[in-house]
Amino acid sequence: MSPDGFFEQLFAPILDLIRAHRDWAAPLVFGLCLIESLALISALVPATLLLLAIGSLAAAGLISLVELSLWGMAGAGLGYWVSFEVGRRYGRRIESLGFFARRPDWIARGHRFFERWGSIAVIVSRFIPLGRAIIPLMAGAMGGRRVSFQIANWLSAVLWVPAMLAPASIGVALADQLQGASPQMRAIVMIAVVVAVVLAVRTLRR
């Protein structure tokens, strides 16, 4: 099954709605990236698969990948910005909030990660679901510098949004290239892709 075909089946009603109202696609991506980048909310309302699904429409040429990416970057950057300012406003008091009070290990891990890596933690956290829920909040609560945070914030948004929207386009292009390839070559490519994904996941978990 092709990448766009997989998402076609998984999110058929939503994708049909977007096809009928294509002008909604970019604002929807903005909203999804905003939600995915807000502290706490991103842990409760994961939208990653839906972003990948919308990206499959760009792979089919129905909507502009560049336009979707720009809207998504704006939403992602704004989400981290709001989270940072909330952390800065309430400081360590956020640890006593009901949700976080029941998960002290989240706070401890986020604190250690940001304390050790600083702005790099902000960039890396964008690609980790738990990181998006905690790190921008911790950066603000721990008194991180606004300028350094914003540089890392917007840089991570520029990297993360295409990573969420482009896989279907890459998959379609790769499938086209492999149509005339031998079964052995297809197997090698598939193994290489799986190994790359596994290594990436293991690296991000360290």
mmCIF file of C-alpha atoms in Angstrom:
data_model
loop_
_atom_site.group_PDB
_atom_site.id
_atom_site.type_symbol
_atom_site.label_atom_id
_atom_site.label_comp_id
_atom_site.label_asym_id
_atom_site.label_seq_id
_atom_site.Cartn_x
_atom_site.Cartn_y
_atom_site.Cartn_z
ATOM 1 C CA MET A 1 0.000 0.000 0.000
ATOM 2 C CA SER A 2 1.373 3.455 -0.885
ATOM 3 C CA PRO A 3 1.878 6.068 1.874
ATOM 4 C CA ASP A 4 -0.980 8.208 0.605
ATOM 5 C CA GLY A 5 -3.227 5.138 0.374
ATOM 6 C CA PHE A 6 -2.595 4.265 4.031
ATOM 7 C CA PHE A 7 -3.618 7.707 5.263
ATOM 8 C CA GLU A 8 -6.512 7.741 2.802
ATOM 9 C CA GLN A 9 -8.052 4.802 4.652
ATOM 10 C CA LEU A 10 -7.162 5.973 8.162
ATOM 11 C CA PHE A 11 -8.496 9.521 7.890
ATOM 12 C CA ALA A 12 -10.905 9.239 4.948
ATOM 13 C CA PRO A 13 -13.706 11.487 6.347
ATOM 14 C CA ILE A 14 -11.306 14.293 7.324
ATOM 15 C CA LEU A 15 -9.377 14.120 4.049
ATOM 16 C CA ASP A 16 -12.619 14.163 2.066
ATOM 17 C CA LEU A 17 -13.668 17.290 3.951
ATOM 18 C CA ILE A 18 -10.338 18.976 3.205
ATOM 19 C CA ARG A 19 -10.641 18.069 -0.489
ATOM 20 C CA ALA A 20 -14.041 19.736 -0.580
ATOM 21 C CA HIS A 21 -12.725 22.816 1.251
ATOM 22 C CA ARG A 22 -9.054 23.090 0.343
ATOM 23 C CA ASP A 23 -8.808 26.620 1.730
ATOM 24 C CA TRP A 24 -9.215 25.104 5.182
ATOM 25 C CA ALA A 25 -6.140 22.909 4.901
ATOM 26 C CA ALA A 26 -3.493 25.512 5.772
ATOM 27 C CA PRO A 27 -5.371 27.015 8.776
ATOM 28 C CA LEU A 28 -6.047 23.464 9.974
ATOM 29 C CA VAL A 29 -2.336 22.689 9.843
ATOM 30 C CA PHE A 30 -1.688 25.906 11.770
ATOM 31 C CA GLY A 31 -4.117 24.778 14.478
ATOM 32 C CA LEU A 32 -2.744 21.236 14.652
ATOM 33 C CA CYS A 33 0.864 22.428 14.930
ATOM 34 C CA LEU A 34 -0.188 24.940 17.581
ATOM 35 C CA ILE A 35 -1.886 22.185 19.615
ATOM 36 C CA GLU A 36 1.076 19.847 19.172
ATOM 37 C CA SER A 37 3.399 22.551 20.521
ATOM 38 C CA LEU A 38 1.441 23.687 23.574
ATOM 39 C CA ALA A 39 2.657 22.422 26.926
ATOM 40 C CA LEU A 40 0.415 19.750 28.423
ATOM 41 C CA ILE A 41 -2.179 19.951 25.642
ATOM 42 C CA SER A 42 0.207 18.291 23.189
ATOM 43 C CA ALA A 43 0.357 15.265 25.489
ATOM 44 C CA LEU A 44 -3.418 14.981 25.591
ATOM 45 C CA VAL A 45 -4.296 15.679 21.944
ATOM 46 C CA PRO A 46 -1.663 14.075 19.677
ATOM 47 C CA ALA A 47 -2.104 15.315 16.127
ATOM 48 C CA THR A 48 0.985 13.872 14.462
ATOM 49 C CA LEU A 49 -0.814 11.228 12.399
ATOM 50 C CA LEU A 50 -3.318 13.775 11.138
ATOM 51 C CA LEU A 51 -0.470 16.060 10.031
ATOM 52 C CA LEU A 52 1.053 13.145 8.133
ATOM 53 C CA ALA A 53 -2.337 12.464 6.566
ATOM 54 C CA ILE A 54 -2.756 16.057 5.389
ATOM 55 C CA GLY A 55 0.753 15.872 3.995
ATOM 56 C CA SER A 56 -0.431 12.967 1.832
ATOM 57 C CA LEU A 57 -2.798 15.375 0.057
ATOM 58 C CA ALA A 58 0.202 17.531 -0.802
ATOM 59 C CA ALA A 59 1.926 14.408 -2.115
ATOM 60 C CA ALA A 60 -1.051 13.909 -4.414
ATOM 61 C CA GLY A 61 -0.697 17.481 -5.684
ATOM 62 C CA LEU A 62 -4.023 18.646 -4.249
ATOM 63 C CA ILE A 63 -2.584 21.324 -1.962
ATOM 64 C CA SER A 64 0.717 23.173 -1.668
ATOM 65 C CA LEU A 65 3.300 21.607 0.644
ATOM 66 C CA VAL A 66 5.092 24.952 0.927
ATOM 67 C CA GLU A 67 1.930 26.784 1.989
ATOM 68 C CA LEU A 68 1.073 24.089 4.527
ATOM 69 C CA SER A 69 4.610 24.209 5.915
ATOM 70 C CA LEU A 70 4.595 27.982 6.371
ATOM 71 C CA TRP A 71 1.278 27.909 8.227
ATOM 72 C CA GLY A 72 2.500 24.967 10.299
ATOM 73 C CA MET A 73 5.744 26.722 11.239
ATOM 74 C CA ALA A 74 3.755 29.730 12.455
ATOM 75 C CA GLY A 75 1.530 27.514 14.619
ATOM 76 C CA ALA A 76 4.422 25.467 15.995
ATOM 77 C CA GLY A 77 6.476 28.540 16.872
ATOM 78 C CA LEU A 78 3.518 30.242 18.528
ATOM 79 C CA GLY A 79 2.731 27.140 20.591
ATOM 80 C CA TYR A 80 6.241 26.937 22.050
ATOM 81 C CA TRP A 81 6.269 30.700 22.602
ATOM 82 C CA VAL A 82 3.047 30.584 24.641
ATOM 83 C CA SER A 83 4.320 27.598 26.641
ATOM 84 C CA PHE A 84 7.582 29.401 27.420
ATOM 85 C CA GLU A 85 5.781 32.525 28.618
ATOM 86 C CA VAL A 86 3.412 30.469 30.800
ATOM 87 C CA GLY A 87 6.420 28.798 32.398
ATOM 88 C CA ARG A 88 8.084 32.160 32.906
ATOM 89 C CA ARG A 89 4.930 33.607 34.445
ATOM 90 C CA TYR A 90 4.281 30.834 36.956
ATOM 91 C CA GLY A 91 7.810 29.518 37.500
ATOM 92 C CA ARG A 92 8.207 26.449 39.667
ATOM 93 C CA ARG A 93 4.579 26.756 40.763
ATOM 94 C CA ILE A 94 3.609 24.757 37.679
ATOM 95 C CA GLU A 95 4.973 21.673 39.432
ATOM 96 C CA SER A 96 2.075 21.847 41.895
ATOM 97 C CA LEU A 97 -0.586 21.843 39.180
ATOM 98 C CA GLY A 98 -2.741 18.710 39.297
ATOM 99 C CA PHE A 99 -1.542 17.157 36.048
ATOM 100 C CA PHE A 100 2.146 17.703 36.722
ATOM 101 C CA ALA A 101 1.878 17.006 40.457
ATOM 102 C CA ARG A 102 0.813 13.474 39.543
ATOM 103 C CA ARG A 103 3.769 13.128 37.175
ATOM 104 C CA PRO A 104 6.838 14.453 39.020
ATOM 105 C CA ASP A 105 9.074 12.261 36.864
ATOM 106 C CA TRP A 106 8.062 14.288 33.795
ATOM 107 C CA ILE A 107 9.110 17.508 35.501
ATOM 108 C CA ALA A 108 12.363 15.996 36.764
ATOM 109 C CA ARG A 109 13.321 14.658 33.333
ATOM 110 C CA GLY A 110 12.438 17.935 31.622
ATOM 111 C CA HIS A 111 14.405 19.909 34.219
ATOM 112 C CA ARG A 112 17.520 17.757 33.798
ATOM 113 C CA PHE A 113 17.297 17.780 30.010
ATOM 114 C CA PHE A 114 17.003 21.561 29.717
ATOM 115 C CA GLU A 115 19.594 22.200 32.433
ATOM 116 C CA ARG A 116 22.119 20.047 30.597
ATOM 117 C CA TRP A 117 21.473 21.039 26.984
ATOM 118 C CA GLY A 118 19.837 24.486 27.082
ATOM 119 C CA SER A 119 18.739 25.722 23.667
ATOM 120 C CA ILE A 120 19.670 22.421 22.038
ATOM 121 C CA ALA A 121 17.082 20.760 24.300
ATOM 122 C CA VAL A 122 14.430 23.069 22.834
ATOM 123 C CA ILE A 123 15.315 21.976 19.301
ATOM 124 C CA VAL A 124 15.494 18.261 20.104
ATOM 125 C CA SER A 125 12.322 18.321 22.211
ATOM 126 C CA ARG A 126 10.293 19.305 19.162
ATOM 127 C CA PHE A 127 10.748 15.793 17.800
ATOM 128 C CA ILE A 128 9.793 14.022 21.055
ATOM 129 C CA PRO A 129 6.097 13.977 22.105
ATOM 130 C CA LEU A 130 6.893 14.216 25.819
ATOM 131 C CA GLY A 131 9.477 16.880 25.075
ATOM 132 C CA ARG A 132 6.918 19.112 23.375
ATOM 133 C CA ALA A 133 4.685 18.812 26.435
ATOM 134 C CA ILE A 134 7.389 19.737 28.956
ATOM 135 C CA ILE A 135 10.549 21.422 27.642
ATOM 136 C CA PRO A 136 9.245 24.866 26.521
ATOM 137 C CA LEU A 137 7.411 25.156 29.848
ATOM 138 C CA MET A 138 10.567 24.192 31.769
ATOM 139 C CA ALA A 139 12.649 26.629 29.714
ATOM 140 C CA GLY A 140 10.444 29.476 30.889
ATOM 141 C CA ALA A 141 10.103 28.244 34.471
ATOM 142 C CA MET A 142 13.884 27.922 34.807
ATOM 143 C CA GLY A 143 14.446 31.469 33.601
ATOM 144 C CA GLY A 144 15.772 30.701 30.129
ATOM 145 C CA ARG A 145 16.788 33.712 28.041
ATOM 146 C CA ARG A 146 14.032 34.800 25.671
ATOM 147 C CA VAL A 147 16.327 35.475 22.715
ATOM 148 C CA SER A 148 18.070 32.103 22.929
ATOM 149 C CA PHE A 149 14.772 30.320 23.373
ATOM 150 C CA GLN A 150 13.142 32.031 20.402
ATOM 151 C CA ILE A 151 16.052 31.249 18.094
ATOM 152 C CA ALA A 152 15.839 27.572 19.047
ATOM 153 C CA ASN A 153 12.052 27.666 18.935
ATOM 154 C CA TRP A 154 11.704 28.955 15.385
ATOM 155 C CA LEU A 155 14.628 26.903 14.093
ATOM 156 C CA SER A 156 13.031 23.747 15.481
ATOM 157 C CA ALA A 157 9.684 24.714 13.928
ATOM 158 C CA VAL A 158 11.339 25.104 10.522
ATOM 159 C CA LEU A 159 12.830 21.621 10.859
ATOM 160 C CA TRP A 160 9.889 19.828 12.490
ATOM 161 C CA VAL A 161 6.937 20.918 10.351
ATOM 162 C CA PRO A 162 8.321 19.644 7.013
ATOM 163 C CA ALA A 163 9.285 16.431 8.807
ATOM 164 C CA MET A 164 5.609 15.986 9.694
ATOM 165 C CA LEU A 165 4.164 16.953 6.317
ATOM 166 C CA ALA A 166 6.698 15.678 3.786
ATOM 167 C CA PRO A 167 7.052 11.908 4.477
ATOM 168 C CA ALA A 168 4.173 10.992 2.163
ATOM 169 C CA SER A 169 5.700 13.069 -0.651
ATOM 170 C CA ILE A 170 9.064 11.412 -0.076
ATOM 171 C CA GLY A 171 7.429 7.988 0.035
ATOM 172 C CA VAL A 172 5.565 8.556 -3.214
ATOM 173 C CA ALA A 173 8.738 9.756 -4.945
ATOM 174 C CA LEU A 174 10.669 6.771 -3.626
ATOM 175 C CA ALA A 175 7.947 4.362 -4.728
ATOM 176 C CA ASP A 176 8.038 5.844 -8.233
ATOM 177 C CA GLN A 177 11.804 5.392 -8.363
ATOM 178 C CA LEU A 178 11.557 1.775 -7.223
ATOM 179 C CA GLN A 179 8.848 0.686 -9.653
ATOM 180 C CA GLY A 180 11.392 -0.637 -12.116
ATOM 181 C CA ALA A 181 13.835 -1.898 -9.500
ATOM 182 C CA SER A 182 14.525 -5.551 -8.805
ATOM 183 C CA PRO A 183 12.961 -7.260 -5.752
ATOM 184 C CA GLN A 184 16.407 -7.427 -4.160
ATOM 185 C CA MET A 185 16.911 -3.670 -4.512
ATOM 186 C CA ARG A 186 13.461 -2.983 -3.065
ATOM 187 C CA ALA A 187 14.258 -5.201 -0.096
ATOM 188 C CA ILE A 188 17.553 -3.400 0.503
ATOM 189 C CA VAL A 189 15.851 -0.005 0.438
ATOM 190 C CA MET A 190 13.111 -1.129 2.812
ATOM 191 C CA ILE A 191 15.665 -2.550 5.259
ATOM 192 C CA ALA A 192 17.677 0.667 5.089
ATOM 193 C CA VAL A 193 14.571 2.730 5.838
ATOM 194 C CA VAL A 194 13.636 0.552 8.824
ATOM 195 C CA VAL A 195 17.173 0.706 10.223
ATOM 196 C CA ALA A 196 17.253 4.491 9.818
ATOM 197 C CA VAL A 197 13.935 4.870 11.658
ATOM 198 C CA VAL A 198 15.041 2.585 14.501
ATOM 199 C CA LEU A 199 18.339 4.437 14.920
ATOM 200 C CA ALA A 200 16.565 7.800 14.887
ATOM 201 C CA VAL A 201 14.094 6.701 17.567
ATOM 202 C CA ARG A 202 16.862 5.261 19.766
ATOM 203 C CA THR A 203 18.912 8.437 19.410
ATOM 204 C CA LEU A 204 15.990 10.663 20.403
ATOM 205 C CA ARG A 205 15.246 8.525 23.459
ATOM 206 C CA ARG A 206 18.719 8.878 24.920
#
